[in-house]
PDB file of C-alpha atoms in Angstrom:
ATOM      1  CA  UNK A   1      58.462 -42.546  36.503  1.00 45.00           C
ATOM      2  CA  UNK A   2      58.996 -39.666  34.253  1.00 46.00           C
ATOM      3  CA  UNK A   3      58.059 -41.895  31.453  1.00 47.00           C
ATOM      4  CA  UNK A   4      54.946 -42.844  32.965  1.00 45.00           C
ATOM      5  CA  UNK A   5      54.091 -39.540  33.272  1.00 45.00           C
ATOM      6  CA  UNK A   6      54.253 -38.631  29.740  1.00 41.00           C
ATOM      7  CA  UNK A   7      52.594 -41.537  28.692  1.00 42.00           C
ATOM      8  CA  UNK A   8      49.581 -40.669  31.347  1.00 39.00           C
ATOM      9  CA  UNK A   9      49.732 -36.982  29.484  1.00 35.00           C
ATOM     10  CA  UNK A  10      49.544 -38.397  26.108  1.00 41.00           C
ATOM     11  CA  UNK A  11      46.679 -40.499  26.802  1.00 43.00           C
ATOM     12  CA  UNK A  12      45.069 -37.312  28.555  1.00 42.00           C
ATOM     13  CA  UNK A  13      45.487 -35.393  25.521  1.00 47.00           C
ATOM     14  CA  UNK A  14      43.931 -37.794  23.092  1.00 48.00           C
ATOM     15  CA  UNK A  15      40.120 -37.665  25.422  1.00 48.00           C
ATOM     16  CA  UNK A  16      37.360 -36.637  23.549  1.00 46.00           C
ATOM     17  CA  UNK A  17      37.057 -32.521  24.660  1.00 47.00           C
ATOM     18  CA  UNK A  18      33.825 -31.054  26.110  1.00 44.00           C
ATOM     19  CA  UNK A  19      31.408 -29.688  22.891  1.00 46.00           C
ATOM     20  CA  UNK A  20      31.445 -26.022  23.227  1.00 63.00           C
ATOM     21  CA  UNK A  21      28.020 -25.056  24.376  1.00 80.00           C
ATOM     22  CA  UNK A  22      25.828 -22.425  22.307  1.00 83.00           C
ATOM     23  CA  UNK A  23      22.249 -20.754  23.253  1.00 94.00           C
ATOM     24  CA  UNK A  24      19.000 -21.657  21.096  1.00 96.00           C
ATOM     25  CA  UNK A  25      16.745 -19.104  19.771  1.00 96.00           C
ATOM     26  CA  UNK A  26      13.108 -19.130  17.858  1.00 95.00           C
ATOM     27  CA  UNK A  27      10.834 -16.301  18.362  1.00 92.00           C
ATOM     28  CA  UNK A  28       9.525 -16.789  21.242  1.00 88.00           C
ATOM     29  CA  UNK A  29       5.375 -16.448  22.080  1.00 84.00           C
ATOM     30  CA  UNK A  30       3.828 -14.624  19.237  1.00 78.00           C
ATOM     31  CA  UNK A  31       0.898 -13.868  21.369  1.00 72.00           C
ATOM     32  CA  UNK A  32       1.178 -10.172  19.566  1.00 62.00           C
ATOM     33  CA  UNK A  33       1.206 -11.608  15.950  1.00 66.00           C
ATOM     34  CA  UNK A  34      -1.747 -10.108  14.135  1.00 70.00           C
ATOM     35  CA  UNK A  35      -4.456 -12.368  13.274  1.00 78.00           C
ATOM     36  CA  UNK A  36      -6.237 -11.354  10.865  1.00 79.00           C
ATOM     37  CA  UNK A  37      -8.158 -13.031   7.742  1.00 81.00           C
ATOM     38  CA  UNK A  38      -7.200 -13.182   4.473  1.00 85.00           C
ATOM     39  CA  UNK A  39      -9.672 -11.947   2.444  1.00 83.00           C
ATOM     40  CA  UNK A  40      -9.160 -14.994  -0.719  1.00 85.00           C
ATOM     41  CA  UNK A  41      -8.323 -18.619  -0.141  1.00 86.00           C
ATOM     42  CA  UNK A  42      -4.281 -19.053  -0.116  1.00 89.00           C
ATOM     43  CA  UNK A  43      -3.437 -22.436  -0.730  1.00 88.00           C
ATOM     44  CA  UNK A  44       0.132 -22.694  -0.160  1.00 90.00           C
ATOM     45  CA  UNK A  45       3.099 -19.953   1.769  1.00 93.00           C
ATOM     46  CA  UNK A  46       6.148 -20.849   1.356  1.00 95.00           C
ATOM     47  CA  UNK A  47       9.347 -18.769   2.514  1.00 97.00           C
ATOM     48  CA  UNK A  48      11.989 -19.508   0.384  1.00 98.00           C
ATOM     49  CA  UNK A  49      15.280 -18.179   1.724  1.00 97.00           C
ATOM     50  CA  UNK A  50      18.600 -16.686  -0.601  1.00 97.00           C
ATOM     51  CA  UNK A  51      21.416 -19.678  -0.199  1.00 97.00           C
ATOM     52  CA  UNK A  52      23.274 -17.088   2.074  1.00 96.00           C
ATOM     53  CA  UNK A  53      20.630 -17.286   4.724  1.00 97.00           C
ATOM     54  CA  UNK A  54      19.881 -21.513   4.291  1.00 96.00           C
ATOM     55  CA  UNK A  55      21.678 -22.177   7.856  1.00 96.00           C
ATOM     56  CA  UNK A  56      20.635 -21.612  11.351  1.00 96.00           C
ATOM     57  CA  UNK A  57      23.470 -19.688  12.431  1.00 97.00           C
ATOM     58  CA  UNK A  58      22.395 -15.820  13.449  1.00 97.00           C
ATOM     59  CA  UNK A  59      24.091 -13.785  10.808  1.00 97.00           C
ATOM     60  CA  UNK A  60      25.237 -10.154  11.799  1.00 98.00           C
ATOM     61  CA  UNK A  61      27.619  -7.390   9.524  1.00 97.00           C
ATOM     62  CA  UNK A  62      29.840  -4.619  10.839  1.00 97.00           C
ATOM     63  CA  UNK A  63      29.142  -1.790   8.257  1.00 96.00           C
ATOM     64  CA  UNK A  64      31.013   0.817   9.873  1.00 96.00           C
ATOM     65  CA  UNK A  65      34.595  -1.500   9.597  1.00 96.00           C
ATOM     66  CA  UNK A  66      33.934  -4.487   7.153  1.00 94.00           C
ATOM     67  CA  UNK A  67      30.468  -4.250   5.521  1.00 94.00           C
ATOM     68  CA  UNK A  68      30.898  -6.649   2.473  1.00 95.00           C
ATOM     69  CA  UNK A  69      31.506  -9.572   5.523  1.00 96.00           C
ATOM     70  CA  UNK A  70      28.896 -11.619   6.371  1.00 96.00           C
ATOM     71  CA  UNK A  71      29.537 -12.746   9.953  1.00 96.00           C
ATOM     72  CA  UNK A  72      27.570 -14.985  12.853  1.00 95.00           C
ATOM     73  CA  UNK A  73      28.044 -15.384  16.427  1.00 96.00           C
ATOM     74  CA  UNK A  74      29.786 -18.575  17.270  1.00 93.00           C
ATOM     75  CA  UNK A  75      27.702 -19.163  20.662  1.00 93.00           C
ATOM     76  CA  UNK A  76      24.192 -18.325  19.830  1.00 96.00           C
ATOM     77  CA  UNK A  77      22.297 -20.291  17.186  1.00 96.00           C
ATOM     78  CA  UNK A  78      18.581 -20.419  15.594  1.00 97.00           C
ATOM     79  CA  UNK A  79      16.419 -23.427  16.241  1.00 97.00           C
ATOM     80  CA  UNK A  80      15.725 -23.467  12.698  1.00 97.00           C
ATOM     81  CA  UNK A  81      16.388 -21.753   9.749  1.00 97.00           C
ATOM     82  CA  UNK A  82      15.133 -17.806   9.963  1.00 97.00           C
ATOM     83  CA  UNK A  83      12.947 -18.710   6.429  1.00 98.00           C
ATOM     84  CA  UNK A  84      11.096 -21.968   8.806  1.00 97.00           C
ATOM     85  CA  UNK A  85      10.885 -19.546  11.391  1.00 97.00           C
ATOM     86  CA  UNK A  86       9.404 -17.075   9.428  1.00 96.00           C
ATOM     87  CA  UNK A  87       6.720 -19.045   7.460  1.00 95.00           C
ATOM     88  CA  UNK A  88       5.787 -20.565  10.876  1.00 92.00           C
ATOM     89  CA  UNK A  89       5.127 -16.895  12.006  1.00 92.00           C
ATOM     90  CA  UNK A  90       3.204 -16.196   9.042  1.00 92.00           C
ATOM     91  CA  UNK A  91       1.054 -19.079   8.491  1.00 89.00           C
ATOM     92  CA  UNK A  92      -0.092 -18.385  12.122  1.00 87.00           C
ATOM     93  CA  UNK A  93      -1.266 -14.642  11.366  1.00 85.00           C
ATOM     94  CA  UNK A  94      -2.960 -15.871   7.860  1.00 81.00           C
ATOM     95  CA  UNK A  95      -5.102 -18.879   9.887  1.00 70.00           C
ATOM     96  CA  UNK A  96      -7.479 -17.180  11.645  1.00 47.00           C
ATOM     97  CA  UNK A  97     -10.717 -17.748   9.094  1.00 46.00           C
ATOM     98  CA  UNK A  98      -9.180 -21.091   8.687  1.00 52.00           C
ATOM     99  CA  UNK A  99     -10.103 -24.114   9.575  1.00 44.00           C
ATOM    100  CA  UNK A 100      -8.497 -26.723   7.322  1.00 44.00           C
ATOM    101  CA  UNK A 101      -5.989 -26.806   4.633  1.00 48.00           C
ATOM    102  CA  UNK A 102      -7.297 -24.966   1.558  1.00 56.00           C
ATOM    103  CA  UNK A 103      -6.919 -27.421  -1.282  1.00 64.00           C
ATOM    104  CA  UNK A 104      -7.682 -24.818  -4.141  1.00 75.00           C
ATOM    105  CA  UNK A 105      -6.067 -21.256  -4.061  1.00 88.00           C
ATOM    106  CA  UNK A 106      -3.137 -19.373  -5.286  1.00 91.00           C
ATOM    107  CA  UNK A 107       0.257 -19.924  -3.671  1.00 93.00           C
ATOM    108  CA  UNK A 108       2.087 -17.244  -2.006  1.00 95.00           C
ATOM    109  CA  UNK A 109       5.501 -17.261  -1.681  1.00 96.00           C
ATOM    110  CA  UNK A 110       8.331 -15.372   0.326  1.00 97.00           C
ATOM    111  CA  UNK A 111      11.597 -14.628  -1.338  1.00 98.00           C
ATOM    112  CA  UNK A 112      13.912 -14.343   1.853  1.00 98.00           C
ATOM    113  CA  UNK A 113      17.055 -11.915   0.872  1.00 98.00           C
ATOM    114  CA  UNK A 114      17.936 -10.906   4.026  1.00 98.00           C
ATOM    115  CA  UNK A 115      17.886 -11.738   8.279  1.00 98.00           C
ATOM    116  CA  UNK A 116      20.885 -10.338  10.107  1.00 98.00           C
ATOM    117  CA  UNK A 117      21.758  -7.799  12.754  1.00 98.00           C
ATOM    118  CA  UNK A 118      23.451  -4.538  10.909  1.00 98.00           C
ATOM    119  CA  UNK A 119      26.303  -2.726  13.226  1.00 98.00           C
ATOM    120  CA  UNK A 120      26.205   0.665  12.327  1.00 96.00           C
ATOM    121  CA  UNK A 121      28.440   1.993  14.539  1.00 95.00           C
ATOM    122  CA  UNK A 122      30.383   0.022  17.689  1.00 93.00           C
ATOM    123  CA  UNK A 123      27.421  -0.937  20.044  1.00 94.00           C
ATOM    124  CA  UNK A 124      24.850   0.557  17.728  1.00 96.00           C
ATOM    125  CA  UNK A 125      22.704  -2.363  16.070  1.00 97.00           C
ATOM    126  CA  UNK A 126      19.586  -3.094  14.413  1.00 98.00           C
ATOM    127  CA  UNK A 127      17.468  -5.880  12.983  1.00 98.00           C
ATOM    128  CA  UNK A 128      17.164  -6.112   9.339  1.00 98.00           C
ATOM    129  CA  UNK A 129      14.411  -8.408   7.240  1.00 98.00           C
ATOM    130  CA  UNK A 130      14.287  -7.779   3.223  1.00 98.00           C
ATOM    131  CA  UNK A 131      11.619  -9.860   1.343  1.00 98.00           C
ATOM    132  CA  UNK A 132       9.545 -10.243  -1.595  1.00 98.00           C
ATOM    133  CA  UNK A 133       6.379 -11.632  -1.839  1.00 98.00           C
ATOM    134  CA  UNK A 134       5.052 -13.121  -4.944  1.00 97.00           C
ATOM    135  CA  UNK A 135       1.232 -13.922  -5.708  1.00 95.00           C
ATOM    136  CA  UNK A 136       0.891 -16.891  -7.812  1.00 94.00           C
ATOM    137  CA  UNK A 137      -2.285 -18.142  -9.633  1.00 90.00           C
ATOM    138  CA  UNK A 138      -3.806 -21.737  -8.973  1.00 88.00           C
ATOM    139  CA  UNK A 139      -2.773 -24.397 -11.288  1.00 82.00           C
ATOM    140  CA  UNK A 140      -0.841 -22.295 -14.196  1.00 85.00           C
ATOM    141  CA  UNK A 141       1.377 -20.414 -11.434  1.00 84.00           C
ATOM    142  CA  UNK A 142       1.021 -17.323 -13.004  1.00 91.00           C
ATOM    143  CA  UNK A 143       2.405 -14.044 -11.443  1.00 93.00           C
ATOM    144  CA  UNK A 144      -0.460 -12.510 -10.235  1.00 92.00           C
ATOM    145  CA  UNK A 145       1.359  -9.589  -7.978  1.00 94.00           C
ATOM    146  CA  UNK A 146       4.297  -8.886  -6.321  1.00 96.00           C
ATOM    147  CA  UNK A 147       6.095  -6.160  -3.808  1.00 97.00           C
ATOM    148  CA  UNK A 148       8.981  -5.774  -1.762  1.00 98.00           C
ATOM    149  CA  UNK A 149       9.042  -5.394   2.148  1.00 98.00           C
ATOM    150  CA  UNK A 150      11.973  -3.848   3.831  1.00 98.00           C
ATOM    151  CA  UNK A 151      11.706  -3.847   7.965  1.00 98.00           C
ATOM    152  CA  UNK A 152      14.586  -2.739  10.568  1.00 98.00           C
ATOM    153  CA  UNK A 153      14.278  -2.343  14.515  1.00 97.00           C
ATOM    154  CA  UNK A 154      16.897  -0.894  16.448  1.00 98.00           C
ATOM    155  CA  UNK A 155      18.334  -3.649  18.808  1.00 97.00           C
ATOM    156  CA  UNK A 156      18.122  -3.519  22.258  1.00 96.00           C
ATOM    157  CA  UNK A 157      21.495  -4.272  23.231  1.00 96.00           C
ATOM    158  CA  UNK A 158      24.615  -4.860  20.703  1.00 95.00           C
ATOM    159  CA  UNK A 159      24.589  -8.986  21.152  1.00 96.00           C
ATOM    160  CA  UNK A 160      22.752 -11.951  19.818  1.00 96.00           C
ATOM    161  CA  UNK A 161      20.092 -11.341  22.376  1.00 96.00           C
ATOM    162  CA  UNK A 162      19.100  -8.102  20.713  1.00 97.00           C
ATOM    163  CA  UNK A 163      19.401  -8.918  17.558  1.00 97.00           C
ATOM    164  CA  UNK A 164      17.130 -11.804  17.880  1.00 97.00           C
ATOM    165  CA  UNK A 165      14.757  -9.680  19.734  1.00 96.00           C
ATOM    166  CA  UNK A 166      14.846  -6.899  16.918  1.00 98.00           C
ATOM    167  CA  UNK A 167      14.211  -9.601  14.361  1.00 98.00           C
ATOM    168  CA  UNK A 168      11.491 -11.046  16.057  1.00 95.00           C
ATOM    169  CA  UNK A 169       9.947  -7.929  15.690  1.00 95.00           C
ATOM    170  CA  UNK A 170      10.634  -7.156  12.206  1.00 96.00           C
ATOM    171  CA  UNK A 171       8.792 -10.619  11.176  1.00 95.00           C
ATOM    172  CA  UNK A 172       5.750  -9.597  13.220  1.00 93.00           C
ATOM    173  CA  UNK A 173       5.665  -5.879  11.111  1.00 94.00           C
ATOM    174  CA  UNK A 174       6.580  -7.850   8.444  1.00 95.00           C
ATOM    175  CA  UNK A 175       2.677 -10.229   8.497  1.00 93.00           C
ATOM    176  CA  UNK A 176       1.017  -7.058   9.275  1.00 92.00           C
ATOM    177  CA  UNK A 177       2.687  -5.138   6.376  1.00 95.00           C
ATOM    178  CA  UNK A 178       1.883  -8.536   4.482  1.00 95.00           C
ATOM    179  CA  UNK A 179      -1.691  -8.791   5.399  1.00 92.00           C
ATOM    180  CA  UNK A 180      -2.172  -4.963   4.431  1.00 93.00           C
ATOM    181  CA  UNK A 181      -0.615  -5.869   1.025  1.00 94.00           C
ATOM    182  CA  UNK A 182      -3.146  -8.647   0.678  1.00 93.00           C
ATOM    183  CA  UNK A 183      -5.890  -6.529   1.935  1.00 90.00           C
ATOM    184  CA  UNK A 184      -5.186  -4.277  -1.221  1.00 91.00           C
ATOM    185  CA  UNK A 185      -5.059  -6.135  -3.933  1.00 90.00           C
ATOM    186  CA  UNK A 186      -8.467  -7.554  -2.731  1.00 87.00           C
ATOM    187  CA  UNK A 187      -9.569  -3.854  -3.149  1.00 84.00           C
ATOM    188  CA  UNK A 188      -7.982  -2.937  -5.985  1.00 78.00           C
ATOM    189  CA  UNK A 189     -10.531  -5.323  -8.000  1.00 64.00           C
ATOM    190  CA  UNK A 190     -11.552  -6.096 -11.306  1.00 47.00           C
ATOM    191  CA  UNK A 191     -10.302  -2.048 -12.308  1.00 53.00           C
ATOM    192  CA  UNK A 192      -6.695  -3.481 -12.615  1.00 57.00           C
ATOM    193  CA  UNK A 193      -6.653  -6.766 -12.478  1.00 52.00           C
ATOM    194  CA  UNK A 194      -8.698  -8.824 -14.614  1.00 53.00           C
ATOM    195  CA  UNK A 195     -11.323 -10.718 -12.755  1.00 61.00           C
ATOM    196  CA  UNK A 196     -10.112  -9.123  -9.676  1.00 79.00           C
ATOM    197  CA  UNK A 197      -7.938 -11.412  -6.844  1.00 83.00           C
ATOM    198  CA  UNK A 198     -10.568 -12.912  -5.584  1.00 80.00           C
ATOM    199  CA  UNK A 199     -11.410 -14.234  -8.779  1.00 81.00           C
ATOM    200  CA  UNK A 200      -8.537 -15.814 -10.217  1.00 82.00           C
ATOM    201  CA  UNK A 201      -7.331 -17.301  -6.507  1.00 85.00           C
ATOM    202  CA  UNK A 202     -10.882 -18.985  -7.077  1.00 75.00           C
ATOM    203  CA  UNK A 203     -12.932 -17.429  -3.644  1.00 63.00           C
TER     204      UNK A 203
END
């Protein structure tokens, strides 16, 4: 008998364990995004994330105790990578005079840098989304114009849940920081850039 029962515990031991479970998050309705038009033809957004941030775990740091450690909550994942996420977000907020795929334009793209929750202190957290945005011209892909974005929120509670809230919320003041930036260069003209935006994006 007792050698039964270690070979009944052996065979116990060597079944397949349970997968640990985790929660899935995106970013929700965007019913609030801004839609708004964009005032030259884009043909092409990309977001184009740093290789730090090509993963769809949800990244957070503790400044106040270990801020050169880049860490991510083991039970709580994105449903894609933040950079998808974001250009999803985006695209929606640049659609709205829109109505099929521009096939001439100049190509916009995201640099993603950063997407985590930042501890300040224990229980104090915020979202944090650094990006730059580069205008490129049709064809010769030509920088055209660029500028950096920097957006934090302070987290609602000092978990996954609030950080994915607060980011959620940085991507949506992200577009409408985005769209203002647009908006500019449109005014700016043919003053400082030759042929003005419109122009050389071909509107």
């Amino acid at each position: 008998m007792p050698v039964v029962g270690v070979c009944v515990l052996a065979a116990c031991g060597s079944l397949p364990k349970a997968a640990t479970t985790y929660s899935v998050h995106d970013f929700g309705p965007l019913d609030s995004a801004v839609l708004r038009p964009v005032p030259f033809p884009i043909r092409n957004l990309e977001v184009v994330p740093a290789p730090w941030l090509a993963s769809n775990a949800i990244q957070y740091r503790l400044t106040y105790t270990q801020p050169t450690r880049r860490q991510f909550f083991l039970e709580s994942r994105w449903a894609a990578q933040p950079a998808q996420l974001m250009e999803v977000a985006l695209k929606r907020s640049m659609k709205a005079n829109q109505t099929a795929v521009a096939s001439s334009g100049c190509r916009l793209r995201i640099d993603l840098d950063e997407f985590a929750q930042i501890f300040d202190a224990e229980g104090v957290s915020r979202g944090v989304v650094e990006a730059r945005a580069v205008l490129l011209a049709p064809r010769t892909d030509q920088l055209i114009a660029s500028h950096a974005f920097t957006v934090t929120r302070p987290a609602l509670s000092a978990d996954a849940v609030g950080g994915v809230g607060a980011l959620r919320e940085d991507v949506l003041q992200l577009s409408r920081e985005l769209l203002d930036w647009l908006d500019a260069l449109d005014a700016e003209g043919a003053s400082r850039l030759a042929g003005g935006v419109r122009a050389r994006c071909g509107a």
